[in-house]
Short mmCIF file of C-alpha atoms in Angstrom, two decimals:
data_model
loop_
_atom_site.label_atom_id
_atom_site.label_comp_id
_atom_site.label_asym_id
_atom_site.label_seq_id
_atom_site.Cartn_x
_atom_site.Cartn_y
_atom_site.Cartn_z
CA UNK A 100 18.99 -22.67 41.92
CA UNK A 101 20.90 -19.94 40.30
CA UNK A 102 22.99 -17.42 42.26
CA UNK A 103 24.26 -14.13 41.17
CA UNK A 104 27.62 -12.69 42.25
CA UNK A 105 27.04 -9.60 44.40
CA UNK A 106 27.82 -6.43 42.74
CA UNK A 107 31.07 -4.89 43.79
CA UNK A 108 31.03 -2.15 46.46
CA UNK A 109 31.21 1.31 44.87
CA UNK A 110 34.58 2.86 45.33
CA UNK A 111 34.61 5.99 47.56
CA UNK A 112 34.12 9.01 45.51
CA UNK A 113 36.67 11.55 45.97
CA UNK A 114 35.51 13.91 43.46
CA UNK A 115 33.79 16.21 45.71
CA UNK A 116 36.96 16.61 48.13
CA UNK A 117 39.11 17.04 45.09
CA UNK A 118 37.00 19.64 43.67
CA UNK A 119 36.78 21.57 46.79
CA UNK A 120 40.51 21.47 47.29
CA UNK A 121 40.82 22.74 43.61
CA UNK A 122 38.47 25.53 44.26
CA UNK A 123 40.36 26.54 47.46
CA UNK A 124 43.81 26.46 45.67
CA UNK A 125 42.31 28.44 42.70
CA UNK A 126 40.89 31.15 45.13
CA UNK A 127 44.00 31.57 46.93
CA UNK A 128 46.07 31.92 43.75
CA UNK A 129 43.70 34.33 42.34
CA UNK A 130 43.97 36.49 45.62
CA UNK A 131 47.65 36.10 45.67
CA UNK A 132 48.03 37.25 41.82
CA UNK A 133 45.62 40.06 42.27
CA UNK A 134 47.47 41.19 45.53
CA UNK A 135 50.79 41.05 43.66
CA UNK A 136 49.50 43.00 40.53
CA UNK A 137 48.31 45.63 42.92
CA UNK A 138 51.51 45.67 44.94
CA UNK A 139 54.15 45.99 42.12
CA UNK A 140 53.01 49.41 40.71
CA UNK A 141 52.24 50.76 44.31
CA UNK A 142 55.70 49.67 45.52
CA UNK A 143 57.39 51.32 42.48
CA UNK A 144 55.52 54.66 42.99
CA UNK A 145 56.20 54.52 46.81
CA UNK A 146 59.92 54.02 46.44
CA UNK A 147 60.06 56.67 43.75
CA UNK A 148 58.29 59.15 46.18
CA UNK A 149 60.24 57.89 49.03
CA UNK A 150 63.75 58.49 47.21
CA UNK A 151 62.36 62.16 46.21
CA UNK A 152 62.51 62.88 49.76
CA UNK A 153 65.99 64.23 49.58
CA UNK A 154 65.63 66.51 46.87
CA UNK A 155 62.29 67.82 48.34
CA UNK A 156 63.77 68.18 52.03
CA UNK A 157 66.92 70.15 50.83
CA UNK A 158 68.99 68.14 53.17
CA UNK A 159 72.49 67.26 52.20
CA UNK A 160 75.04 64.84 53.83
CA UNK A 161 77.46 67.91 53.76
CA UNK A 162 75.11 69.78 56.04
CA UNK A 163 74.80 66.83 58.47
CA UNK A 164 78.61 65.92 58.55
CA UNK A 165 80.22 69.52 58.21
CA UNK A 166 77.46 71.69 59.70
CA UNK A 167 76.00 74.96 58.54
CA UNK A 168 79.05 76.90 57.96
CA UNK A 169 80.34 74.30 55.29
CA UNK A 170 81.83 76.15 52.17
CA UNK A 171 80.27 75.41 48.66
CA UNK A 172 83.48 73.65 47.59
CA UNK A 173 83.44 71.34 50.66
CA UNK A 174 79.71 70.77 50.14
CA UNK A 175 80.22 69.79 46.42
CA UNK A 176 83.14 67.47 47.34
CA UNK A 177 80.95 65.60 50.08
CA UNK A 178 77.97 65.41 47.70
CA UNK A 179 80.12 64.20 44.87
CA UNK A 180 81.53 61.44 47.19
CA UNK A 181 77.89 60.30 47.80
CA UNK A 182 76.84 60.33 44.23
CA UNK A 183 74.43 63.21 44.62
CA UNK A 184 76.09 65.24 41.69
CA UNK A 185 74.65 62.50 39.18
CA UNK A 186 71.19 62.99 37.35
CA UNK A 187 68.17 62.10 39.78
CA UNK A 188 66.83 59.23 37.73
CA UNK A 189 70.33 57.67 37.70
CA UNK A 190 70.50 58.02 41.44
CA UNK A 191 67.07 56.35 41.66
CA UNK A 192 67.83 53.59 39.39
CA UNK A 193 70.97 52.54 41.56
CA UNK A 194 69.22 52.93 44.77
CA UNK A 195 66.06 51.07 43.62
CA UNK A 196 68.24 48.16 42.47
CA UNK A 197 70.02 48.14 45.90
CA UNK A 198 66.67 47.89 47.45
CA UNK A 199 65.61 44.89 45.15
CA UNK A 200 68.81 43.33 46.63
CA UNK A 201 68.12 44.28 50.17
CA UNK A 202 70.59 47.03 50.37
CA UNK A 203 69.08 50.21 51.69
CA UNK A 204 72.17 52.50 51.61
CA UNK A 205 74.60 54.10 53.93
CA UNK A 206 73.70 56.45 57.02
CA UNK A 207 74.96 59.92 56.47
CA UNK A 208 75.56 60.22 60.39
CA UNK A 209 77.78 57.38 61.22
CA UNK A 210 78.36 55.65 57.84
CA UNK A 211 76.72 52.25 58.84
CA UNK A 212 74.91 50.04 56.68
CA UNK A 213 71.31 51.08 56.98
CA UNK A 214 69.95 47.51 56.51
CA UNK A 215 71.89 46.21 59.48
CA UNK A 216 70.76 49.08 61.56
CA UNK A 217 67.05 48.50 60.73
CA UNK A 218 67.30 44.84 61.17
CA UNK A 219 68.52 45.11 64.77
CA UNK A 220 65.82 47.54 65.58
CA UNK A 221 63.04 45.61 63.57
CA UNK A 222 63.55 42.40 65.55
CA UNK A 223 62.60 44.37 68.74
CA UNK A 224 59.52 46.02 67.35
CA UNK A 225 58.34 42.91 65.41
CA UNK A 226 58.35 41.05 68.76
CA UNK A 227 56.44 43.57 70.66
CA UNK A 228 53.89 44.00 67.60
CA UNK A 229 53.37 40.29 67.06
CA UNK A 230 52.75 39.65 70.74
CA UNK A 231 50.39 42.83 71.11
CA UNK A 232 48.49 41.58 67.84
CA UNK A 233 48.12 37.93 69.38
CA UNK A 234 46.78 39.57 72.72
CA UNK A 235 44.57 42.00 70.94
CA UNK A 236 43.17 39.46 68.45
CA UNK A 237 42.47 36.74 71.13
CA UNK A 238 41.01 39.01 73.75
CA UNK A 239 38.97 40.94 71.03
CA UNK A 240 37.55 37.75 69.59
CA UNK A 241 36.25 36.64 72.98
CA UNK A 242 34.69 39.97 73.94
CA UNK A 243 33.20 40.42 70.31
CA UNK A 244 31.71 36.94 70.37
CA UNK A 245 30.42 37.18 73.93
CA UNK A 246 28.88 40.41 73.19
CA UNK A 247 27.21 39.35 70.02
CA UNK A 248 25.93 35.89 71.66
CA UNK A 249 24.70 37.81 74.66
CA UNK A 250 23.40 40.83 72.63
CA UNK A 251 20.98 43.36 74.27
CA UNK A 252 21.88 41.90 77.72
CA UNK A 253 23.91 43.49 80.44
CA UNK A 254 26.88 41.50 79.25
CA UNK A 255 26.62 42.98 75.74
CA UNK A 256 26.46 46.50 77.49
CA UNK A 257 29.43 45.90 79.74
CA UNK A 258 31.60 44.81 76.94
CA UNK A 259 30.64 47.63 74.77
CA UNK A 260 31.52 50.04 77.73
CA UNK A 261 34.88 48.35 78.40
CA UNK A 262 35.94 48.49 74.70
CA UNK A 263 35.04 52.10 74.47
CA UNK A 264 37.04 53.12 77.67
CA UNK A 265 40.17 51.12 76.43
CA UNK A 266 39.96 52.63 73.00
CA UNK A 267 40.34 56.19 74.11
CA UNK A 268 43.41 55.37 76.29
CA UNK A 269 46.67 56.46 74.73
CA UNK A 270 49.26 53.74 74.67
CA UNK A 271 51.79 56.00 76.45
CA UNK A 272 49.41 56.32 79.31
CA UNK A 273 48.64 52.66 79.51
CA UNK A 274 52.55 51.98 79.25
CA UNK A 275 53.33 54.16 82.22
CA UNK A 276 50.59 52.79 84.38
CA UNK A 277 51.71 49.19 83.58
CA UNK A 278 55.31 49.97 84.40
CA UNK A 279 54.47 51.73 87.72
CA UNK A 280 52.20 49.15 88.87
CA UNK A 281 53.26 45.67 87.52
CA UNK A 282 57.00 46.40 87.10
CA UNK A 283 57.96 48.82 89.79
CA UNK A 284 55.17 48.45 92.41
CA UNK A 285 54.71 44.63 92.25
CA UNK A 286 58.09 43.54 90.47
CA UNK A 287 56.34 41.05 88.42
CA UNK A 288 57.99 42.26 85.03
CA UNK A 289 61.16 43.89 84.15
CA UNK A 290 60.67 47.69 83.70
CA UNK A 291 63.01 48.25 80.97
CA UNK A 292 65.29 46.61 78.56
CA UNK A 293 65.02 43.68 75.83
CA UNK A 294 66.38 40.18 75.71
CA UNK A 295 66.41 38.33 72.41
CA UNK A 296 64.72 34.86 72.18
CA UNK A 297 68.06 33.21 71.82
CA UNK A 298 68.87 34.05 75.30
CA UNK A 299 65.75 32.23 76.55
CA UNK A 300 61.93 32.42 75.75
CA UNK A 301 61.11 33.29 79.31
CA UNK A 302 63.16 36.36 79.85
CA UNK A 303 62.15 37.48 76.20
CA UNK A 304 58.58 37.08 77.05
CA UNK A 305 58.98 38.96 80.17
CA UNK A 306 60.67 42.00 78.48
CA UNK A 307 58.13 42.38 75.73
CA UNK A 308 54.86 41.60 77.78
CA UNK A 309 54.22 45.08 79.12
CA UNK A 310 54.82 47.05 75.92
CA UNK A 311 52.62 44.55 74.07
CA UNK A 312 49.88 45.06 76.55
CA UNK A 313 50.15 48.77 76.17
CA UNK A 314 49.89 48.50 72.27
CA UNK A 315 47.16 45.75 72.54
CA UNK A 316 44.36 47.85 73.93
CA UNK A 317 43.60 49.48 70.53
CA UNK A 318 43.57 46.31 68.84
CA UNK A 319 41.22 44.60 71.39
CA UNK A 320 38.65 47.37 71.03
CA UNK A 321 38.74 47.40 67.10
CA UNK A 322 38.36 43.65 66.89
CA UNK A 323 35.78 43.44 69.40
CA UNK A 324 33.65 46.15 68.06
CA UNK A 325 33.87 44.93 64.39
CA UNK A 326 33.19 41.47 65.40
CA UNK A 327 30.32 42.24 67.52
CA UNK A 328 28.82 44.23 64.80
CA UNK A 329 29.63 41.60 61.93
CA UNK A 330 28.25 38.77 64.16
CA UNK A 331 25.02 40.55 64.91
CA UNK A 332 24.43 41.24 61.26
CA UNK A 333 25.27 37.64 60.11
CA UNK A 334 22.55 36.34 62.61
CA UNK A 335 19.80 38.01 60.52
CA UNK A 336 21.27 36.78 57.12
CA UNK A 337 19.13 34.34 55.13
CA UNK A 338 21.54 31.39 55.33
CA UNK A 339 21.02 31.49 59.23
CA UNK A 340 17.38 31.44 58.80
CA UNK A 341 17.88 28.32 56.55
CA UNK A 342 20.00 26.85 58.89
CA UNK A 343 17.34 27.03 61.67
CA UNK A 344 14.59 25.93 59.44
CA UNK A 345 16.72 22.98 58.71
CA UNK A 346 16.86 22.05 62.37
CA UNK A 347 20.44 22.78 63.05
CA UNK A 348 21.50 23.46 66.61
CA UNK A 349 22.46 26.98 67.84
CA UNK A 350 26.20 25.99 68.47
CA UNK A 351 26.50 24.40 64.98
CA UNK A 352 24.87 27.39 63.50
CA UNK A 353 27.18 29.82 65.30
CA UNK A 354 30.58 28.00 64.53
CA UNK A 355 29.45 26.83 60.96
CA UNK A 356 27.80 29.90 59.64
CA UNK A 357 27.59 32.94 61.59
CA UNK A 358 31.33 33.11 63.09
CA UNK A 359 32.96 31.99 59.68
CA UNK A 360 31.00 34.92 57.92
CA UNK A 361 31.25 37.53 60.58
CA UNK A 362 35.10 37.02 60.84
CA UNK A 363 35.62 39.03 57.58
CA UNK A 364 35.23 42.70 58.77
CA UNK A 365 37.12 41.71 61.88
CA UNK A 366 40.18 40.20 60.08
CA UNK A 367 40.05 43.10 57.57
CA UNK A 368 40.77 45.71 60.16
CA UNK A 369 43.97 43.91 60.89
CA UNK A 370 45.26 44.79 57.44
CA UNK A 371 46.92 48.11 58.81
CA UNK A 372 46.89 47.13 62.47
CA UNK A 373 50.12 45.22 62.49
CA UNK A 374 52.31 47.99 60.50
CA UNK A 375 50.56 50.64 62.74
CA UNK A 376 51.67 48.67 65.80
CA UNK A 377 55.18 48.81 64.65
CA UNK A 378 55.24 52.34 63.98
CA UNK A 379 53.23 53.20 67.17
CA UNK A 380 55.76 51.24 69.22
CA UNK A 381 58.15 54.38 69.27
CA UNK A 382 56.44 55.61 72.36
CA UNK A 383 56.33 52.43 74.27
CA UNK A 384 60.10 51.99 73.15
CA UNK A 385 60.85 55.13 74.89
CA UNK A 386 59.00 54.22 77.99
CA UNK A 387 60.46 50.71 78.28
CA UNK A 388 64.03 51.54 77.11
CA UNK A 389 63.69 49.53 73.83
CA UNK A 390 65.99 50.32 70.91
CA UNK A 391 63.43 49.42 68.39
CA UNK A 392 62.34 50.11 64.72
CA UNK A 393 60.15 53.18 65.82
CA UNK A 394 62.81 54.76 68.06
CA UNK A 395 65.30 54.24 65.01
CA UNK A 396 62.96 55.95 62.72
CA UNK A 397 62.63 58.99 65.27
CA UNK A 398 66.15 59.41 65.81
CA UNK A 399 67.02 59.25 62.20
CA UNK A 400 64.42 61.83 61.27
CA UNK A 401 65.64 64.21 63.95
CA UNK A 402 69.20 63.89 62.83
CA UNK A 403 68.24 64.64 59.10
CA UNK A 404 69.59 61.24 58.16
CA UNK A 405 67.56 60.99 54.79
CA UNK A 406 69.04 57.60 53.62
CA UNK A 407 67.83 56.12 56.99
CA UNK A 408 64.52 57.52 56.77
CA UNK A 409 64.20 56.31 53.17
CA UNK A 410 64.96 52.89 54.38
CA UNK A 411 62.54 53.17 57.37
CA UNK A 412 59.76 54.06 54.74
CA UNK A 413 60.69 51.18 52.39
CA UNK A 414 60.57 48.60 55.14
CA UNK A 415 57.13 50.08 56.29
CA UNK A 416 55.71 49.75 52.78
CA UNK A 417 56.91 46.23 52.74
CA UNK A 418 55.31 45.44 55.97
CA UNK A 419 52.04 47.00 54.83
CA UNK A 420 51.81 45.16 51.78
CA UNK A 421 52.80 41.77 53.25
CA UNK A 422 50.50 41.70 56.16
CA UNK A 423 47.70 42.80 53.88
CA UNK A 424 48.56 40.02 51.43
CA UNK A 425 48.37 37.48 54.43
CA UNK A 426 45.24 38.93 55.70
CA UNK A 427 43.77 38.80 52.01
CA UNK A 428 44.84 34.97 51.75
CA UNK A 429 43.23 34.40 55.20
CA UNK A 430 40.09 36.03 54.30
CA UNK A 431 39.79 33.92 50.96
CA UNK A 432 40.08 30.92 53.07
CA UNK A 433 37.96 31.51 56.06
CA UNK A 434 35.11 33.45 54.56
CA UNK A 435 33.99 31.69 51.43
CA UNK A 436 30.55 30.60 52.79
CA UNK A 437 29.09 34.00 52.75
CA UNK A 438 28.98 33.76 48.79
CA UNK A 439 27.34 30.43 48.76
CA UNK A 440 24.86 30.63 51.80
CA UNK A 441 24.00 27.49 53.69
#
């Protein structure tokens, strides 16, 4: 009897997984390169327009420091000290070079470094805005998903009515109500002030919770409405019909196909939400006694401190571009299935 050696077991094929990883990396790099290609010219143009604010405003450090009765000789002396007697493009080139190195200039009002002043306030505003975004996205995803899964039922109508109500409530009204009820009335949270996270995560969260809640209502409403609409639309797509025909369960269809493809519009709305939260925090900062980025911007504008306002605008531009870049990368990762169906 002759025996034949059994053929060796085939080695596991990793080609499919490797190809998938490669496609994901290429897609992410393409999105990153496209975003950077758009960002560079936009940033240069935006900074040029921002720097032109001083010339367009007619403001001068001499007017800020010496008052309206300053003599022409005193004005010329102060402007020469600040380098404002040089050609405009020369001033812009020096200022732009400083921006690229993280130097935003010096305040006209107190001579302090603007980068330092903005850094102090930005930490407060970023804490509140980030927490508000987390609350808004979490609650909005739950409400939007619930409304879409239970569409045309009383749950859908209740969620739609709730997000409609909170979408028209101004942040300062919500902030006053929260401070009056939860802080002053019940004593559950501090009514004002800020504690950095280095001094304890608990006190830090306690001080930013109420202002974050006040800012989160608009995010909750936008995310819930966008997600509900996109999920309902996703249920009518051909790839969902194909999944049903193939016998996939409702839960797998929802998480594998509907939710993944419906997240795109909801995530896209966040592109401008985070920078808008940082800017809108000026109202809640006044209510809760926070010295944040928005309050610094407001005080600088009222004082006519043009270099500080320019620094605020540059940081705002960076926030908008950076957050949109992050959103684009997330979108490229979590919503590729729409292009290839089931």
